[in-house]
Amino acid sequence: MSFRALVLTQGADRKVSGTVETLDDSKLPAGDVIVAIEYSTLNYKDGLVLTSGGGLVKAWPHVGGIDFAGTVEASDNPSFKPGDKVVLNGWRVGELHWGGYATKARVKGDWLVKLPAAISTKRAMAIGTAGYTSMLCVMALQKHGVRPESGEVLVTGAAGGVGSVAVAILARLGYQVVAATGRPQESEYLKGLGAATILDRKELTEAPDRPLLSERYAGVVDTVSGVMFARALAQVKYGGAAAVCGLAGGPAFPGSILPFILRSVSVYGIDSVMLPKAPREEAWKRLGTDLPLDKLDSTVSEAGLGDLPGLAPKILKGEIRGRVVVDVSR
């Protein structure tokens, strides 16, 4: 028995190269469930692995891909049986453990979530870690008490994978979404997802000249961090909240403690990698009902395994709109 995979190697210059190869099943890493993968996707973290390893990969050769969806082929785990449709996000798969850029994977069953009937394996990868993270952000804001009537919700990096899905979910739930993007050509795309207002990224790229600016946003979904988050945070309304999940703008931000202690603003850190199973299952269940799947389709471009090395630099530069779905059979 064999499978196809994009096999990555790292040279002496630390640059990563990849070739599509056919491997024997004995090469699959340890685990108690074998999944016949149908689709994977391309995330920012995948871009790091595909170009330099990003310090995330500890052993080469390697198979990347932090997401995959497919059908259980064999299982020694009582929670899964052959034929089950499943999705995997995180758990350091695609980093420390071989991931989704292959036609098969062997993983721990505890890492898998059964797909809701409403979501196909292809759409699951149109959602991917980006969309799953978006849902976690929305759930955090709702748990905090941010409601549609509370006021506008800002989404930074709105044309990216996380941002696009966050805009679509929030709009579907009735929120007034302000979509911040540095790509004005994507305005119609974002309005099609449900954004009420398009905000030029330039309005958020200067550090706030004072710790508190005029109150505007009831909530924030921040995918960028850096100066943009600092400026957004200074505009959150009293008692509002921000859900933070990305660092495309760097891990540090020039902020102040004053929004927290004078406006009672809360910040929720969103981790999608090591999240326990129960909230994962809740997020995927919510995605099956709260994400307009027809609008999701408009965010998708398709690729094959061999296309990934060429796409990786683009996602790192913020040049990819929406989601890339990888058909691993190509």
Coordinates of C-alpha atoms in Angstrom, one line a residue:
M1 CA 0.0 0.0 0.0
S2 CA 1.3 3.4 -0.9
F3 CA 0.4 7.1 -0.8
R4 CA 1.4 10.4 -2.5
A5 CA 2.9 13.2 -0.5
L6 CA 4.7 16.5 -0.9
V7 CA 7.9 15.6 0.8
L8 CA 9.9 18.6 2.1
T9 CA 13.6 18.7 2.7
Q10 CA 15.8 21.5 4.1
G11 CA 19.2 22.3 2.6
A12 CA 22.3 23.6 4.2
D13 CA 21.1 27.2 3.5
R14 CA 17.9 26.4 5.5
K15 CA 15.8 26.8 2.4
V16 CA 13.1 24.2 2.0
S17 CA 12.3 22.4 -1.2
G18 CA 9.5 19.9 -2.0
T19 CA 8.8 17.1 -4.4
V20 CA 5.7 15.0 -4.9
E21 CA 6.7 11.4 -4.2
T22 CA 5.0 8.0 -3.8
L23 CA 5.7 6.5 -0.4
D24 CA 5.0 3.1 1.3
D25 CA 2.4 3.1 4.0
S26 CA 5.1 2.0 6.4
K27 CA 6.5 5.6 6.3
L28 CA 3.4 6.9 8.0
P29 CA 4.0 8.1 11.6
A30 CA 2.5 6.5 14.7
G31 CA -1.2 6.8 15.4
D32 CA -4.3 4.8 15.9
V33 CA -6.4 6.1 13.0
I34 CA -5.5 6.2 9.2
V35 CA -7.3 8.8 7.2
A36 CA -7.7 8.8 3.4
I37 CA -7.2 12.6 2.9
E38 CA -9.3 14.3 0.3
Y39 CA -8.4 17.9 0.8
S40 CA -6.0 20.1 2.7
T41 CA -5.4 23.9 2.7
L42 CA -2.8 26.6 2.9
N43 CA -2.4 28.7 6.0
Y44 CA 0.2 31.3 7.1
K45 CA 2.0 28.7 9.2
D46 CA 2.1 26.3 6.3
G47 CA 3.8 29.1 4.3
L48 CA 6.5 29.2 7.0
V49 CA 7.0 25.4 6.9
L50 CA 7.1 25.4 3.1
T51 CA 9.7 28.1 2.7
S52 CA 12.1 27.9 5.7
G53 CA 10.6 25.5 8.2
G54 CA 9.9 28.6 10.4
G55 CA 11.5 26.9 13.4
L56 CA 8.4 24.7 13.5
V57 CA 9.8 21.5 12.0
K58 CA 12.3 19.4 14.0
A59 CA 13.0 16.5 11.7
W60 CA 13.4 16.2 7.9
P61 CA 12.2 14.9 5.5
H62 CA 8.8 16.2 6.4
V63 CA 5.2 16.3 5.2
G64 CA 3.5 19.6 6.0
G65 CA -0.1 20.7 6.1
I66 CA -1.7 21.7 9.5
D67 CA -5.2 20.9 8.3
F68 CA -6.9 18.0 6.5
A69 CA -10.3 16.5 5.9
G70 CA -11.1 13.0 4.6
T71 CA -12.5 9.6 5.4
V72 CA -11.4 7.1 8.0
E73 CA -9.7 4.2 6.3
A74 CA -8.8 2.2 9.4
S75 CA -9.1 2.7 13.1
D76 CA -7.9 1.2 16.4
N77 CA -9.7 4.0 18.2
P78 CA -13.2 3.2 19.5
S79 CA -14.5 6.7 18.7
F80 CA -14.0 6.3 14.9
K81 CA -14.8 3.7 12.3
P82 CA -14.0 3.3 8.6
G83 CA -16.2 5.6 6.6
D84 CA -16.4 8.4 9.1
K85 CA -15.9 11.9 7.7
V86 CA -13.3 13.7 9.8
V87 CA -11.4 17.0 10.0
L88 CA -8.1 17.8 11.8
N89 CA -6.8 21.2 12.8
G90 CA -3.7 21.8 14.9
W91 CA -2.1 19.5 17.5
R92 CA 1.3 20.4 15.9
V93 CA 0.3 18.2 12.9
G94 CA 2.2 19.5 9.9
E95 CA 4.9 20.7 12.2
L96 CA 6.1 17.9 14.6
H97 CA 3.9 15.2 13.0
W98 CA 3.4 14.6 9.3
G99 CA 0.4 16.4 8.0
G100 CA -2.2 16.9 5.3
Y101 CA -0.1 17.4 2.2
A102 CA -0.6 13.7 1.3
T103 CA -3.3 11.3 0.3
K104 CA -3.0 9.5 3.7
A105 CA -2.3 10.4 7.3
R106 CA -1.9 8.3 10.5
V107 CA -2.8 10.3 13.6
K108 CA -4.2 10.0 17.1
G109 CA -7.9 9.7 17.1
D110 CA -8.1 12.2 19.9
W111 CA -7.0 14.9 17.4
L112 CA -9.9 14.3 15.0
V113 CA -13.3 15.8 14.9
K114 CA -16.3 14.2 13.1
L115 CA -17.6 16.6 10.4
P116 CA -21.1 17.9 10.7
A117 CA -23.3 16.4 8.0
A118 CA -23.8 19.9 6.5
I119 CA -20.1 20.3 5.8
S120 CA -18.3 18.3 3.0
T121 CA -14.6 17.5 3.2
K122 CA -13.9 20.2 0.5
R123 CA -15.9 22.9 2.4
A124 CA -14.2 21.8 5.6
M125 CA -10.9 22.8 4.1
A126 CA -12.3 26.0 2.6
I127 CA -13.0 26.7 6.3
G128 CA -9.8 25.1 7.7
T129 CA -7.9 26.4 10.7
A130 CA -8.5 29.9 9.5
G131 CA -12.3 29.5 9.6
Y132 CA -12.3 27.4 12.7
T133 CA -10.2 30.1 14.4
S134 CA -12.7 32.8 13.2
M135 CA -15.5 30.8 14.8
L136 CA -13.6 30.7 18.1
C137 CA -13.2 34.4 17.9
V138 CA -16.9 35.0 17.3
M139 CA -17.7 32.6 20.2
A140 CA -15.4 34.5 22.5
L141 CA -17.1 37.8 21.7
Q142 CA -20.5 36.4 22.1
K143 CA -19.6 34.8 25.5
H144 CA -18.4 38.2 26.6
G145 CA -21.7 39.6 25.7
V146 CA -21.0 41.5 22.5
R147 CA -24.3 41.4 20.6
P148 CA -25.4 42.9 17.2
E149 CA -27.1 45.8 19.0
S150 CA -23.8 46.5 20.9
G151 CA -22.3 48.3 17.9
E152 CA -19.8 47.8 15.2
V153 CA -17.3 44.9 15.2
L154 CA -13.9 45.5 13.5
V155 CA -12.1 42.7 11.7
T156 CA -8.5 43.4 10.8
G157 CA -6.8 41.6 7.9
A158 CA -10.3 41.2 6.6
A159 CA -9.4 39.9 3.1
G160 CA -7.2 37.1 4.5
G161 CA -8.3 33.6 5.4
V162 CA -9.3 34.2 9.0
G163 CA -10.7 37.7 8.3
S164 CA -12.8 36.6 5.4
V165 CA -14.6 33.9 7.3
A166 CA -15.0 36.1 10.4
V167 CA -16.7 38.8 8.2
A168 CA -19.1 36.2 6.8
I169 CA -20.0 34.7 10.1
L170 CA -20.5 38.0 11.9
A171 CA -22.6 39.4 9.1
R172 CA -24.7 36.2 9.0
L173 CA -25.4 36.7 12.8
G174 CA -26.5 40.3 12.3
Y175 CA -23.4 42.3 13.3
Q176 CA -22.4 45.5 11.6
V177 CA -18.9 44.5 10.4
V178 CA -16.1 47.0 9.7
A179 CA -13.6 45.2 7.5
A180 CA -10.1 46.7 7.6
T181 CA -7.9 45.8 4.6
G182 CA -4.8 47.1 2.8
R183 CA -6.2 45.9 -0.5
P184 CA -8.8 48.4 -1.6
Q185 CA -9.4 46.2 -4.7
E186 CA -11.1 43.7 -2.4
S187 CA -13.8 46.0 -1.2
E188 CA -16.5 44.4 -3.4
Y189 CA -15.4 41.0 -2.3
L190 CA -15.7 42.0 1.4
K191 CA -19.1 43.6 0.9
G192 CA -20.2 40.4 -0.8
L193 CA -19.3 38.6 2.4
G194 CA -21.5 41.0 4.4
A195 CA -19.1 43.8 5.5
A196 CA -21.1 47.0 6.1
T197 CA -18.0 49.3 6.0
I198 CA -14.6 49.0 4.4
L199 CA -11.8 50.6 6.4
D200 CA -8.5 51.4 4.7
R201 CA -5.7 49.8 6.7
K202 CA -3.8 53.1 6.7
E203 CA -6.3 54.4 9.3
L204 CA -4.9 51.8 11.7
T205 CA -1.2 51.8 10.8
E206 CA -0.1 54.7 12.9
A207 CA 0.4 54.2 16.6
P208 CA -2.2 56.0 18.7
D209 CA -1.0 59.4 19.8
R210 CA -2.8 58.9 23.1
P211 CA -3.8 55.7 25.0
L212 CA -7.6 56.2 24.5
L213 CA -9.2 57.3 21.3
S214 CA -12.9 58.0 20.6
E215 CA -15.0 54.9 21.4
R216 CA -16.3 53.1 18.3
Y217 CA -16.1 49.3 18.3
A218 CA -18.1 47.0 20.5
G219 CA -15.7 44.2 19.5
V220 CA -12.6 43.4 17.5
V221 CA -11.4 40.3 15.7
D222 CA -7.7 40.9 15.3
T223 CA -5.7 38.8 13.0
V224 CA -2.7 41.2 12.7
S225 CA -1.4 42.5 16.1
G226 CA 1.2 45.2 16.0
V227 CA 0.3 48.8 15.6
M228 CA -3.1 47.9 14.1
F229 CA -4.2 46.1 17.2
A230 CA -2.9 49.0 19.4
R231 CA -5.0 51.5 17.5
A232 CA -8.1 49.3 17.4
L233 CA -7.8 48.6 21.1
A234 CA -7.8 52.3 21.9
Q235 CA -11.1 52.6 20.1
V236 CA -13.0 49.7 21.8
K237 CA -16.1 50.9 23.6
Y238 CA -16.6 50.7 27.4
G239 CA -17.0 47.0 28.4
G240 CA -16.1 45.8 24.9
A241 CA -13.8 43.0 23.9
A242 CA -11.2 41.9 21.4
A243 CA -10.5 38.4 20.3
V244 CA -6.8 38.1 19.1
C245 CA -5.5 35.3 17.0
G246 CA -2.8 36.4 14.6
L247 CA 0.6 38.2 14.5
A248 CA 1.1 39.1 10.8
G249 CA 2.1 42.6 12.2
G250 CA 4.5 41.2 14.7
P251 CA 4.1 39.8 18.3
A252 CA 4.5 43.2 20.0
F253 CA 2.1 46.1 20.0
P254 CA 2.6 49.7 21.3
G255 CA -0.4 49.7 23.5
S256 CA -1.4 50.9 27.0
I257 CA -3.1 49.4 30.0
L258 CA -5.6 52.3 30.1
P259 CA -8.3 50.6 27.8
F260 CA -8.3 47.8 30.4
I261 CA -8.6 49.8 33.6
L262 CA -10.5 52.8 32.4
R263 CA -12.9 51.3 29.8
S264 CA -13.0 47.7 31.2
V265 CA -12.0 46.3 27.9
S266 CA -11.2 42.5 27.8
V267 CA -8.9 40.7 25.4
Y268 CA -9.4 37.0 24.6
G269 CA -6.4 35.1 23.3
I270 CA -7.6 32.5 20.7
D271 CA -5.5 29.3 20.4
S272 CA -6.7 26.8 17.8
V273 CA -3.8 24.4 18.1
M274 CA -4.1 22.7 21.5
L275 CA -7.7 23.5 22.2
P276 CA -9.5 20.6 24.0
K277 CA -11.9 18.5 22.0
A278 CA -15.3 19.8 23.4
P279 CA -14.9 23.4 22.3
R280 CA -13.5 22.2 19.0
E281 CA -16.6 20.1 18.4
E282 CA -18.8 23.1 19.4
A283 CA -16.9 25.4 16.9
W284 CA -17.4 22.9 14.0
K285 CA -21.1 22.5 14.9
R286 CA -21.5 26.2 14.9
L287 CA -19.7 26.5 11.6
G288 CA -22.3 24.1 10.1
T289 CA -25.1 26.6 11.0
D290 CA -23.6 30.1 11.3
L291 CA -21.3 30.2 8.3
P292 CA -23.1 31.0 5.0
L293 CA -21.5 28.2 3.0
D294 CA -22.5 29.8 -0.4
K295 CA -20.5 32.9 0.5
L296 CA -17.6 30.7 1.7
D297 CA -17.4 29.3 -1.8
S298 CA -16.6 32.7 -3.2
T299 CA -13.5 32.9 -0.9
V300 CA -11.9 29.8 -2.4
S301 CA -9.2 29.1 -4.9
E302 CA -7.9 25.6 -5.7
A303 CA -4.5 24.1 -5.9
G304 CA -2.7 20.8 -6.1
L305 CA 0.2 19.5 -4.1
G306 CA 2.8 20.6 -6.7
D307 CA 1.4 24.2 -6.6
L308 CA 2.2 24.7 -2.9
P309 CA 5.9 25.7 -3.0
G310 CA 5.0 28.5 -5.4
L311 CA 2.0 29.7 -3.3
A312 CA 3.8 29.7 0.0
P313 CA 5.7 33.0 -0.5
K314 CA 2.5 34.7 -1.5
I315 CA 0.6 33.8 1.6
L316 CA 3.5 35.1 3.7
K317 CA 3.3 38.4 1.8
G318 CA -0.5 38.7 2.3
E319 CA -1.1 38.3 -1.4
I320 CA -3.7 35.5 -1.3
R321 CA -7.3 36.4 -1.0
G322 CA -9.5 34.1 1.1
R323 CA -8.8 30.4 1.3
V324 CA -6.8 28.0 -0.8
V325 CA -8.2 24.4 -0.9
V326 CA -5.6 21.8 -1.8
D327 CA -6.9 18.8 -3.7
V328 CA -4.3 16.2 -2.7
S329 CA -5.1 13.9 -5.6
R330 CA -3.7 16.5 -8.0

